[in-house]
Amino acid sequence: MNKPKIWLSSPHMGGGEQKFIQEAFDTNWIAPLGANVNGLENDLENYLGEDKFVGALSSGTAAVHLGLILLGVEAGDEVICQSLTFSASANPILYLGATPVFVDSEYDTWNICPQSLEKAIQDRIAKGKKPKVIVAVHLYGVPYKIEEIRAVADRYEIPILEDSAEAIGSSYKGQKCGTFGEIGILSFNGNKVITTSGGGAIITKTKEVKEKALFFATQSRDNAVHYQHSEIGYNYRLSNICAGIGRGQMEVLDARVQARRMMHDFYVDLFKEVAGVTVFTAPNNDYFANYWLSAVLIDPQLTKGIDRESVRLVFEVENIECRPIWKPMHLQPIFEKYPFYGTTVAATLFENGLCLPSGSNLTDEDRARISEVVKKIFK
Ligand SMILES: *Cc1c(COP(=O)(O)O)cnc(C)c1O
């Protein structure tokens, strides 16, 4: 195969990154602290607004882990988690010796279903344990049902850990994703909307909680001249080099979101006459999605038997990367023994859903190749 690979989602540098990295070298701040770390945190605080505080961490997973700790999760607790997500939303629940309780999705946003969530909470309480935290996710950058989920969470006084790893630049009614939960998290992994090569952030309501997060992230060092520790610590701070990449990426964030949204428009147009294929789209104008990944649902009953996997394989032969949507956590070998509330929404989305190349750096030529393949499959 000699056609160049079209990736699902690859890093897209803006050009400004190098100058921040050079500054780190020039000042010898080659460490998990320094001007770029502080600068990136400031940039993110200004970008998100809502008087939030941001701590830069080594990954989104680390942010989920510390978020759960800050919300008081301990061994033996139960934590509700959206089932249809990447495993990093759920793994930290197990790191803490807590029990995940998975909840199904709804079809409008593909995210945690308010009705199933309430049923789960009621049943867990009836069984003797009130869940400690709700982990809600903005899948592929489409916000979850913010108001409905918050209403349920408030009714039972359970804090939300908002997994906004895929949703930097998305918003609901003009408020940025990442600022809705008691604690929010972001990811700057290599395939996300912007990247630091690897990195993440925790978003808090107060300076005190941010400082506690950074305390945990730097080995929980007590205030003493020698190394003294009264709590378990972690090595989760972001390096000043990576943060430099992040500062450069913040300069182009709006352009990157615009380009991802343009890819989504491209697919809406491409599939508008294809019966049985629908492009995953936010339910109405209250939802502003960054469309980190564009995804389609393929209904083989309406496509004369063409299913998600057969489409993926044709793209693969053309050296174009597509990927089934996240396999729900309650169907994963590592998680299937834990409770699940809901029906078959997440399972059906997984069965029929395919993510298509969505990078902000895709070219007209790439789009022409994708378009040709789609036309060949659904002629
Ligand atoms: C990417 C991602 C994470 C984890 O982020 P890392 O920076 O890769 O650790 C968490 N949750 C979701 C939903 C993600 O997509």
Short mmCIF file of C-alpha atoms and ligand atoms in Angstrom, two decimals:
data_model
loop_
_atom_site.label_atom_id
_atom_site.label_comp_id
_atom_site.label_asym_id
_atom_site.label_seq_id
_atom_site.Cartn_x
_atom_site.Cartn_y
_atom_site.Cartn_z
CA MET A 1 0.00 0.00 0.00
CA ASN A 2 1.73 3.19 -1.01
CA LYS A 3 -0.97 5.80 -0.44
CA PRO A 4 0.00 7.85 2.61
CA LYS A 5 -1.84 6.99 5.82
CA ILE A 6 -4.79 9.12 6.83
CA TRP A 7 -4.95 9.05 10.63
CA LEU A 8 -8.02 9.18 12.81
CA SER A 9 -6.59 12.08 14.80
CA SER A 10 -2.96 13.14 14.89
CA PRO A 11 -0.99 15.94 16.58
CA HIS A 12 -1.18 19.30 14.82
CA MET A 13 1.45 21.79 15.93
CA GLY A 14 0.83 25.50 15.51
CA GLY A 15 4.40 26.74 15.27
CA GLY A 16 4.51 28.69 18.55
CA GLU A 17 5.41 25.60 20.59
CA GLN A 18 9.15 25.74 19.79
CA LYS A 19 9.65 29.18 21.27
CA PHE A 20 8.24 28.09 24.64
CA ILE A 21 10.38 24.94 24.60
CA GLN A 22 13.44 27.04 23.74
CA GLU A 23 12.70 29.28 26.71
CA ALA A 24 12.62 26.25 28.96
CA PHE A 25 16.04 25.19 27.64
CA ASP A 26 17.47 28.70 27.88
CA THR A 27 16.46 29.00 31.52
CA ASN A 28 17.29 25.33 32.29
CA TRP A 29 13.78 24.67 33.64
CA ILE A 30 13.76 21.07 32.41
CA ALA A 31 11.56 19.99 35.29
CA PRO A 32 7.96 19.36 36.26
CA LEU A 33 7.66 23.00 37.22
CA GLY A 34 8.59 26.33 35.69
CA ALA A 35 7.25 29.26 33.69
CA ASN A 36 5.52 27.14 31.05
CA VAL A 37 3.62 25.12 33.64
CA ASN A 38 2.37 28.30 35.30
CA GLY A 39 1.77 29.89 31.89
CA LEU A 40 -0.32 26.97 30.63
CA GLU A 41 -2.38 26.98 33.83
CA ASN A 42 -3.03 30.72 33.38
CA ASP A 43 -3.95 30.26 29.73
CA LEU A 44 -6.43 27.53 30.63
CA GLU A 45 -7.94 29.53 33.50
CA ASN A 46 -8.46 32.50 31.18
CA TYR A 47 -9.86 30.30 28.44
CA LEU A 48 -12.33 28.41 30.64
CA GLY A 49 -13.48 31.42 32.67
CA GLU A 50 -16.10 30.88 35.43
CA ASP A 51 -13.42 31.75 38.04
CA LYS A 52 -11.99 28.25 37.82
CA PHE A 53 -8.54 27.09 38.93
CA VAL A 54 -6.44 24.75 36.79
CA GLY A 55 -3.57 22.45 37.73
CA ALA A 56 -1.43 20.98 34.93
CA LEU A 57 -0.81 17.24 35.32
CA SER A 58 1.04 14.46 33.53
CA SER A 59 -2.15 12.97 32.03
CA GLY A 60 -5.91 13.09 31.96
CA THR A 61 -5.91 9.76 33.77
CA ALA A 62 -3.87 11.29 36.61
CA ALA A 63 -6.44 14.10 36.78
CA VAL A 64 -9.32 11.60 37.08
CA HIS A 65 -7.39 9.76 39.81
CA LEU A 66 -6.68 12.91 41.85
CA GLY A 67 -10.21 14.18 41.22
CA LEU A 68 -11.66 11.05 42.81
CA ILE A 69 -9.31 11.36 45.78
CA LEU A 70 -10.25 15.02 46.27
CA LEU A 71 -13.93 14.07 46.20
CA GLY A 72 -13.26 11.66 49.05
CA VAL A 73 -13.36 8.30 47.26
CA GLU A 74 -11.82 5.53 49.35
CA ALA A 75 -11.54 1.75 49.22
CA GLY A 76 -14.96 0.13 49.46
CA ASP A 77 -16.85 3.16 48.10
CA GLU A 78 -19.03 3.03 45.01
CA VAL A 79 -18.51 5.42 42.09
CA ILE A 80 -20.98 5.81 39.23
CA CYS A 81 -19.39 5.99 35.80
CA GLN A 82 -20.74 6.44 32.29
CA SER A 83 -20.25 3.06 30.63
CA LEU A 84 -19.69 4.35 27.09
CA THR A 85 -16.29 5.98 27.47
CA PHE A 86 -12.55 5.38 27.29
CA SER A 87 -11.22 3.13 30.06
CA ALA A 88 -9.32 6.03 31.64
CA SER A 89 -12.62 7.35 33.03
CA ALA A 90 -13.04 4.13 35.02
CA ASN A 91 -9.57 2.70 35.78
CA PRO A 92 -8.78 5.17 38.60
CA ILE A 93 -11.90 3.93 40.45
CA LEU A 94 -10.13 0.57 40.69
CA TYR A 95 -6.78 2.18 41.59
CA LEU A 96 -8.54 3.37 44.75
CA GLY A 97 -10.09 0.01 45.59
CA ALA A 98 -13.56 1.46 44.99
CA THR A 99 -16.33 -0.23 42.98
CA PRO A 100 -17.47 1.18 39.63
CA VAL A 101 -21.21 1.20 38.96
CA PHE A 102 -21.80 1.63 35.24
CA VAL A 103 -24.69 3.52 33.69
CA ASP A 104 -26.04 3.35 30.14
CA SER A 105 -26.17 6.19 27.59
CA GLU A 106 -29.08 7.96 25.88
CA TYR A 107 -29.34 8.44 22.10
CA ASP A 108 -29.35 12.27 21.96
CA THR A 109 -25.81 12.92 23.24
CA TRP A 110 -24.56 9.30 23.59
CA ASN A 111 -23.67 10.23 27.17
CA ILE A 112 -24.89 9.13 30.60
CA CYS A 113 -28.67 8.73 30.68
CA PRO A 114 -30.41 10.79 33.39
CA GLN A 115 -33.14 8.18 33.95
CA SER A 116 -30.75 5.24 34.21
CA LEU A 117 -28.53 7.35 36.46
CA GLU A 118 -31.38 8.01 38.87
CA LYS A 119 -32.39 4.33 38.89
CA ALA A 120 -28.80 3.37 39.64
CA ILE A 121 -28.54 5.81 42.54
CA GLN A 122 -31.86 4.71 44.03
CA ASP A 123 -30.96 1.05 43.77
CA ARG A 124 -27.48 1.49 45.24
CA ILE A 125 -28.97 3.45 48.15
CA ALA A 126 -31.60 0.71 48.63
CA LYS A 127 -28.79 -1.85 48.69
CA GLY A 128 -27.10 0.12 51.47
CA LYS A 129 -24.51 2.40 49.87
CA LYS A 130 -24.88 5.87 48.40
CA PRO A 131 -22.47 6.38 45.49
CA LYS A 132 -19.68 8.85 46.31
CA VAL A 133 -19.16 10.44 42.87
CA ILE A 134 -20.71 10.48 39.38
CA VAL A 135 -18.20 10.38 36.51
CA ALA A 136 -19.92 11.96 33.47
CA VAL A 137 -18.21 12.26 30.09
CA HIS A 138 -18.62 14.53 27.04
CA LEU A 139 -18.11 11.81 24.45
CA TYR A 140 -16.34 12.90 21.26
CA GLY A 141 -16.79 16.49 22.45
CA VAL A 142 -20.60 16.49 22.61
CA PRO A 143 -21.71 17.76 26.03
CA TYR A 144 -23.78 15.41 28.19
CA LYS A 145 -27.28 16.53 29.24
CA ILE A 146 -25.87 19.13 31.60
CA GLU A 147 -29.10 20.26 33.28
CA GLU A 148 -30.75 16.85 33.62
CA ILE A 149 -27.63 15.21 35.01
CA ARG A 150 -27.00 18.05 37.42
CA ALA A 151 -30.61 17.88 38.65
CA VAL A 152 -30.24 14.18 39.49
CA ALA A 153 -26.83 14.71 41.12
CA ASP A 154 -28.18 17.60 43.21
CA ARG A 155 -31.28 15.66 44.28
CA TYR A 156 -29.05 13.01 45.89
CA GLU A 157 -26.21 15.41 46.75
CA ILE A 158 -23.56 13.50 44.84
CA PRO A 159 -20.70 15.50 43.26
CA ILE A 160 -19.97 15.20 39.53
CA LEU A 161 -16.46 14.52 38.24
CA GLU A 162 -16.71 15.98 34.75
CA ASP A 163 -14.50 14.06 32.32
CA SER A 164 -13.90 16.72 29.70
CA ALA A 165 -10.87 14.94 28.21
CA GLU A 166 -12.43 14.98 24.74
CA ALA A 167 -14.23 18.30 25.08
CA ILE A 168 -11.84 21.23 25.36
CA GLY A 169 -13.49 23.97 23.30
CA SER A 170 -16.99 22.51 23.61
CA SER A 171 -19.64 24.40 25.53
CA TYR A 172 -23.24 24.27 26.68
CA LYS A 173 -25.34 27.46 26.58
CA GLY A 174 -22.09 29.39 26.20
CA GLN A 175 -20.35 27.87 29.25
CA LYS A 176 -17.19 25.89 28.54
CA CYS A 177 -17.03 22.16 29.15
CA GLY A 178 -14.75 21.33 32.05
CA THR A 179 -16.43 23.94 34.26
CA PHE A 180 -19.67 22.10 35.07
CA GLY A 181 -18.55 19.49 37.56
CA GLU A 182 -17.45 19.84 41.17
CA ILE A 183 -14.14 18.90 39.56
CA GLY A 184 -13.34 18.78 35.83
CA ILE A 185 -10.51 17.17 33.91
CA LEU A 186 -8.84 17.69 30.53
CA SER A 187 -6.45 15.55 28.50
CA PHE A 188 -3.64 16.68 26.22
CA ASN A 189 -2.80 13.22 24.94
CA GLY A 190 -1.36 13.00 21.43
CA ASN A 191 -4.66 12.35 19.68
CA LYS A 192 -6.79 14.96 21.45
CA VAL A 193 -7.88 18.36 20.07
CA ILE A 194 -4.69 19.93 21.41
CA THR A 195 -1.73 18.03 22.80
CA THR A 196 1.31 18.42 25.02
CA SER A 197 2.52 15.02 23.69
CA GLY A 198 1.14 13.67 26.96
CA GLY A 199 -0.54 15.64 29.68
CA GLY A 200 -3.73 16.66 31.38
CA ALA A 201 -5.28 19.12 33.78
CA ILE A 202 -7.56 19.25 36.78
CA ILE A 203 -10.15 22.05 37.04
CA THR A 204 -11.33 23.11 40.49
CA LYS A 205 -13.69 25.67 42.02
CA THR A 206 -11.25 26.92 44.65
CA LYS A 207 -7.56 27.68 44.95
CA GLU A 208 -7.40 25.41 48.01
CA VAL A 209 -8.57 22.35 46.10
CA LYS A 210 -6.15 23.10 43.24
CA GLU A 211 -3.30 23.38 45.74
CA LYS A 212 -4.30 20.11 47.36
CA ALA A 213 -4.29 18.46 43.91
CA LEU A 214 -0.78 19.77 43.25
CA PHE A 215 0.32 18.62 46.72
CA PHE A 216 -0.81 15.06 45.89
CA ALA A 217 0.76 15.38 42.42
CA THR A 218 4.19 16.20 43.88
CA GLN A 219 4.51 13.30 46.34
CA SER A 220 2.54 14.95 49.16
CA ARG A 221 5.52 16.68 50.68
CA ASP A 222 4.76 18.23 54.04
CA ASN A 223 6.04 21.71 54.83
CA ALA A 224 9.44 20.79 56.30
CA VAL A 225 13.10 21.22 55.30
CA HIS A 226 13.60 17.47 55.09
CA TYR A 227 11.35 15.17 53.09
CA GLN A 228 8.36 14.40 55.26
CA HIS A 229 5.09 12.76 54.22
CA SER A 230 1.84 12.32 56.11
CA GLU A 231 -0.24 11.32 53.09
CA ILE A 232 0.20 9.09 50.04
CA GLY A 233 1.75 11.02 47.17
CA TYR A 234 1.92 10.69 43.40
CA ASN A 235 4.29 11.90 40.69
CA TYR A 236 1.69 13.51 38.45
CA ARG A 237 2.96 17.02 37.62
CA LEU A 238 3.38 18.11 33.99
CA SER A 239 6.91 18.74 32.73
CA ASN A 240 7.86 22.31 31.81
CA ILE A 241 8.84 21.10 28.31
CA CYS A 242 5.44 19.54 27.67
CA ALA A 243 3.72 22.58 29.13
CA GLY A 244 5.64 24.65 26.55
CA ILE A 245 4.02 22.62 23.80
CA GLY A 246 0.70 23.26 25.51
CA ARG A 247 1.21 27.04 25.54
CA GLY A 248 1.87 26.97 21.81
CA GLN A 249 -1.21 24.83 21.28
CA MET A 250 -3.39 27.26 23.26
CA GLU A 251 -2.54 29.92 20.65
CA VAL A 252 -4.27 27.82 17.98
CA LEU A 253 -7.01 26.12 20.02
CA ASP A 254 -9.90 28.05 18.45
CA ALA A 255 -8.62 27.29 14.95
CA ARG A 256 -8.27 23.60 15.83
CA VAL A 257 -11.84 23.43 17.11
CA GLN A 258 -13.06 25.17 13.96
CA ALA A 259 -11.21 22.68 11.76
CA ARG A 260 -12.66 19.67 13.66
CA ARG A 261 -16.13 21.14 13.27
CA MET A 262 -15.47 21.59 9.57
CA MET A 263 -14.63 17.88 9.32
CA HIS A 264 -17.99 17.15 10.95
CA ASP A 265 -19.76 19.37 8.37
CA PHE A 266 -17.88 17.53 5.65
CA TYR A 267 -19.25 14.18 6.85
CA VAL A 268 -22.79 15.53 7.27
CA ASP A 269 -22.65 16.60 3.65
CA LEU A 270 -20.97 13.40 2.46
CA PHE A 271 -23.57 11.12 4.07
CA LYS A 272 -26.66 13.24 3.56
CA GLU A 273 -27.94 11.04 0.76
CA VAL A 274 -26.77 7.71 2.17
CA ALA A 275 -29.72 5.85 3.68
CA GLY A 276 -28.90 4.10 6.95
CA VAL A 277 -25.90 6.24 7.90
CA THR A 278 -26.28 9.10 10.37
CA VAL A 279 -23.53 11.43 11.51
CA PHE A 280 -23.43 11.90 15.30
CA THR A 281 -24.56 15.49 15.83
CA ALA A 282 -25.36 17.51 18.95
CA PRO A 283 -29.11 17.68 19.66
CA ASN A 284 -29.62 21.45 19.35
CA ASN A 285 -27.93 24.85 19.42
CA ASP A 286 -27.52 24.89 23.20
CA TYR A 287 -24.78 22.32 22.57
CA PHE A 288 -21.56 23.51 20.95
CA ALA A 289 -19.42 20.45 20.18
CA ASN A 290 -15.75 20.50 19.25
CA TYR A 291 -16.39 17.19 17.40
CA TRP A 292 -13.06 15.83 18.55
CA LEU A 293 -13.94 12.75 16.53
CA SER A 294 -16.65 12.60 13.91
CA ALA A 295 -18.64 9.39 14.24
CA VAL A 296 -21.39 7.73 12.23
CA LEU A 297 -24.02 5.15 13.05
CA ILE A 298 -24.51 2.53 10.37
CA ASP A 299 -27.78 0.61 10.38
CA PRO A 300 -27.18 -2.53 8.29
CA GLN A 301 -30.93 -3.04 7.89
CA LEU A 302 -31.07 0.17 5.87
CA THR A 303 -27.75 -0.18 4.01
CA LYS A 304 -28.48 -3.54 2.39
CA GLY A 305 -26.30 -5.29 4.93
CA ILE A 306 -23.27 -3.01 4.88
CA ASP A 307 -22.21 -2.84 8.52
CA ARG A 308 -19.73 -0.91 10.61
CA GLU A 309 -16.99 -3.52 10.33
CA SER A 310 -17.25 -3.93 6.56
CA VAL A 311 -16.95 -0.15 6.16
CA ARG A 312 -13.94 -0.05 8.46
CA LEU A 313 -12.21 -2.80 6.49
CA VAL A 314 -12.65 -1.01 3.16
CA PHE A 315 -11.10 2.13 4.66
CA GLU A 316 -8.26 0.04 6.10
CA VAL A 317 -7.38 -1.32 2.65
CA GLU A 318 -7.17 2.31 1.48
CA ASN A 319 -4.77 3.09 4.36
CA ILE A 320 -7.38 5.25 6.08
CA GLU A 321 -7.75 4.78 9.82
CA CYS A 322 -11.26 4.41 11.24
CA ARG A 323 -12.16 2.97 14.63
CA PRO A 324 -15.26 1.48 16.27
CA ILE A 325 -16.60 3.80 18.94
CA TRP A 326 -15.56 3.07 22.55
CA LYS A 327 -16.57 -0.38 23.70
CA PRO A 328 -18.77 0.14 26.78
CA MET A 329 -17.03 -0.52 30.09
CA HIS A 330 -19.73 -2.94 31.33
CA LEU A 331 -18.88 -5.19 28.36
CA GLN A 332 -15.12 -5.13 29.03
CA PRO A 333 -13.50 -8.26 30.48
CA ILE A 334 -11.93 -6.22 33.30
CA PHE A 335 -15.19 -4.50 34.29
CA GLU A 336 -18.02 -6.89 33.39
CA LYS A 337 -18.42 -8.17 36.95
CA TYR A 338 -19.49 -4.75 38.26
CA PRO A 339 -23.09 -3.49 38.38
CA PHE A 340 -24.66 -1.93 35.29
CA TYR A 341 -27.90 0.05 35.01
CA GLY A 342 -29.69 0.60 31.74
CA THR A 343 -30.59 -1.27 28.59
CA THR A 344 -28.77 -1.72 25.31
CA VAL A 345 -28.16 1.88 24.18
CA ALA A 346 -24.38 1.91 24.72
CA ALA A 347 -24.10 -1.65 23.35
CA THR A 348 -26.06 -0.70 20.20
CA LEU A 349 -24.00 2.44 19.66
CA PHE A 350 -20.86 0.33 19.95
CA GLU A 351 -22.26 -2.25 17.53
CA ASN A 352 -23.04 0.30 14.83
CA GLY A 353 -20.79 3.26 15.53
CA LEU A 354 -17.61 4.13 13.64
CA CYS A 355 -15.20 7.05 14.17
CA LEU A 356 -13.86 8.56 10.97
CA PRO A 357 -10.68 10.58 10.31
CA SER A 358 -11.24 13.84 12.17
CA GLY A 359 -7.88 15.60 12.52
CA SER A 360 -7.60 19.36 12.19
CA ASN A 361 -4.67 18.80 9.83
CA LEU A 362 -6.50 16.81 7.15
CA THR A 363 -6.19 18.24 3.65
CA ASP A 364 -8.55 18.63 0.69
CA GLU A 365 -6.71 15.71 -0.84
CA ASP A 366 -7.41 13.57 2.25
CA ARG A 367 -11.07 14.54 2.12
CA ALA A 368 -11.22 13.65 -1.56
CA ARG A 369 -9.82 10.18 -0.81
CA ILE A 370 -12.31 9.65 2.03
CA SER A 371 -15.15 10.84 -0.17
CA GLU A 372 -14.16 8.45 -2.96
CA VAL A 373 -14.13 5.47 -0.56
CA VAL A 374 -17.55 6.36 0.86
CA LYS A 375 -18.98 6.69 -2.64
CA LYS A 376 -17.52 3.32 -3.59
CA ILE A 377 -19.00 1.59 -0.52
CA PHE A 378 -22.47 3.14 -0.77
CA LYS A 379 -22.79 3.49 -4.56
C1 LIG B 1 -8.18 10.58 26.63
C2 LIG B 1 -9.19 10.35 27.68
C3 LIG B 1 -8.85 10.27 29.03
C4 LIG B 1 -7.44 10.13 29.55
O1 LIG B 1 -6.54 11.03 29.20
P1 LIG B 1 -4.97 10.67 29.11
O2 LIG B 1 -4.38 12.04 29.03
O3 LIG B 1 -4.77 9.86 27.88
O4 LIG B 1 -4.58 9.96 30.34
C5 LIG B 1 -9.85 10.19 29.98
N1 LIG B 1 -11.13 10.15 29.61
C6 LIG B 1 -11.51 10.18 28.33
C7 LIG B 1 -12.96 10.14 28.01
C8 LIG B 1 -10.56 10.27 27.32
O5 LIG B 1 -10.93 10.26 26.04
#
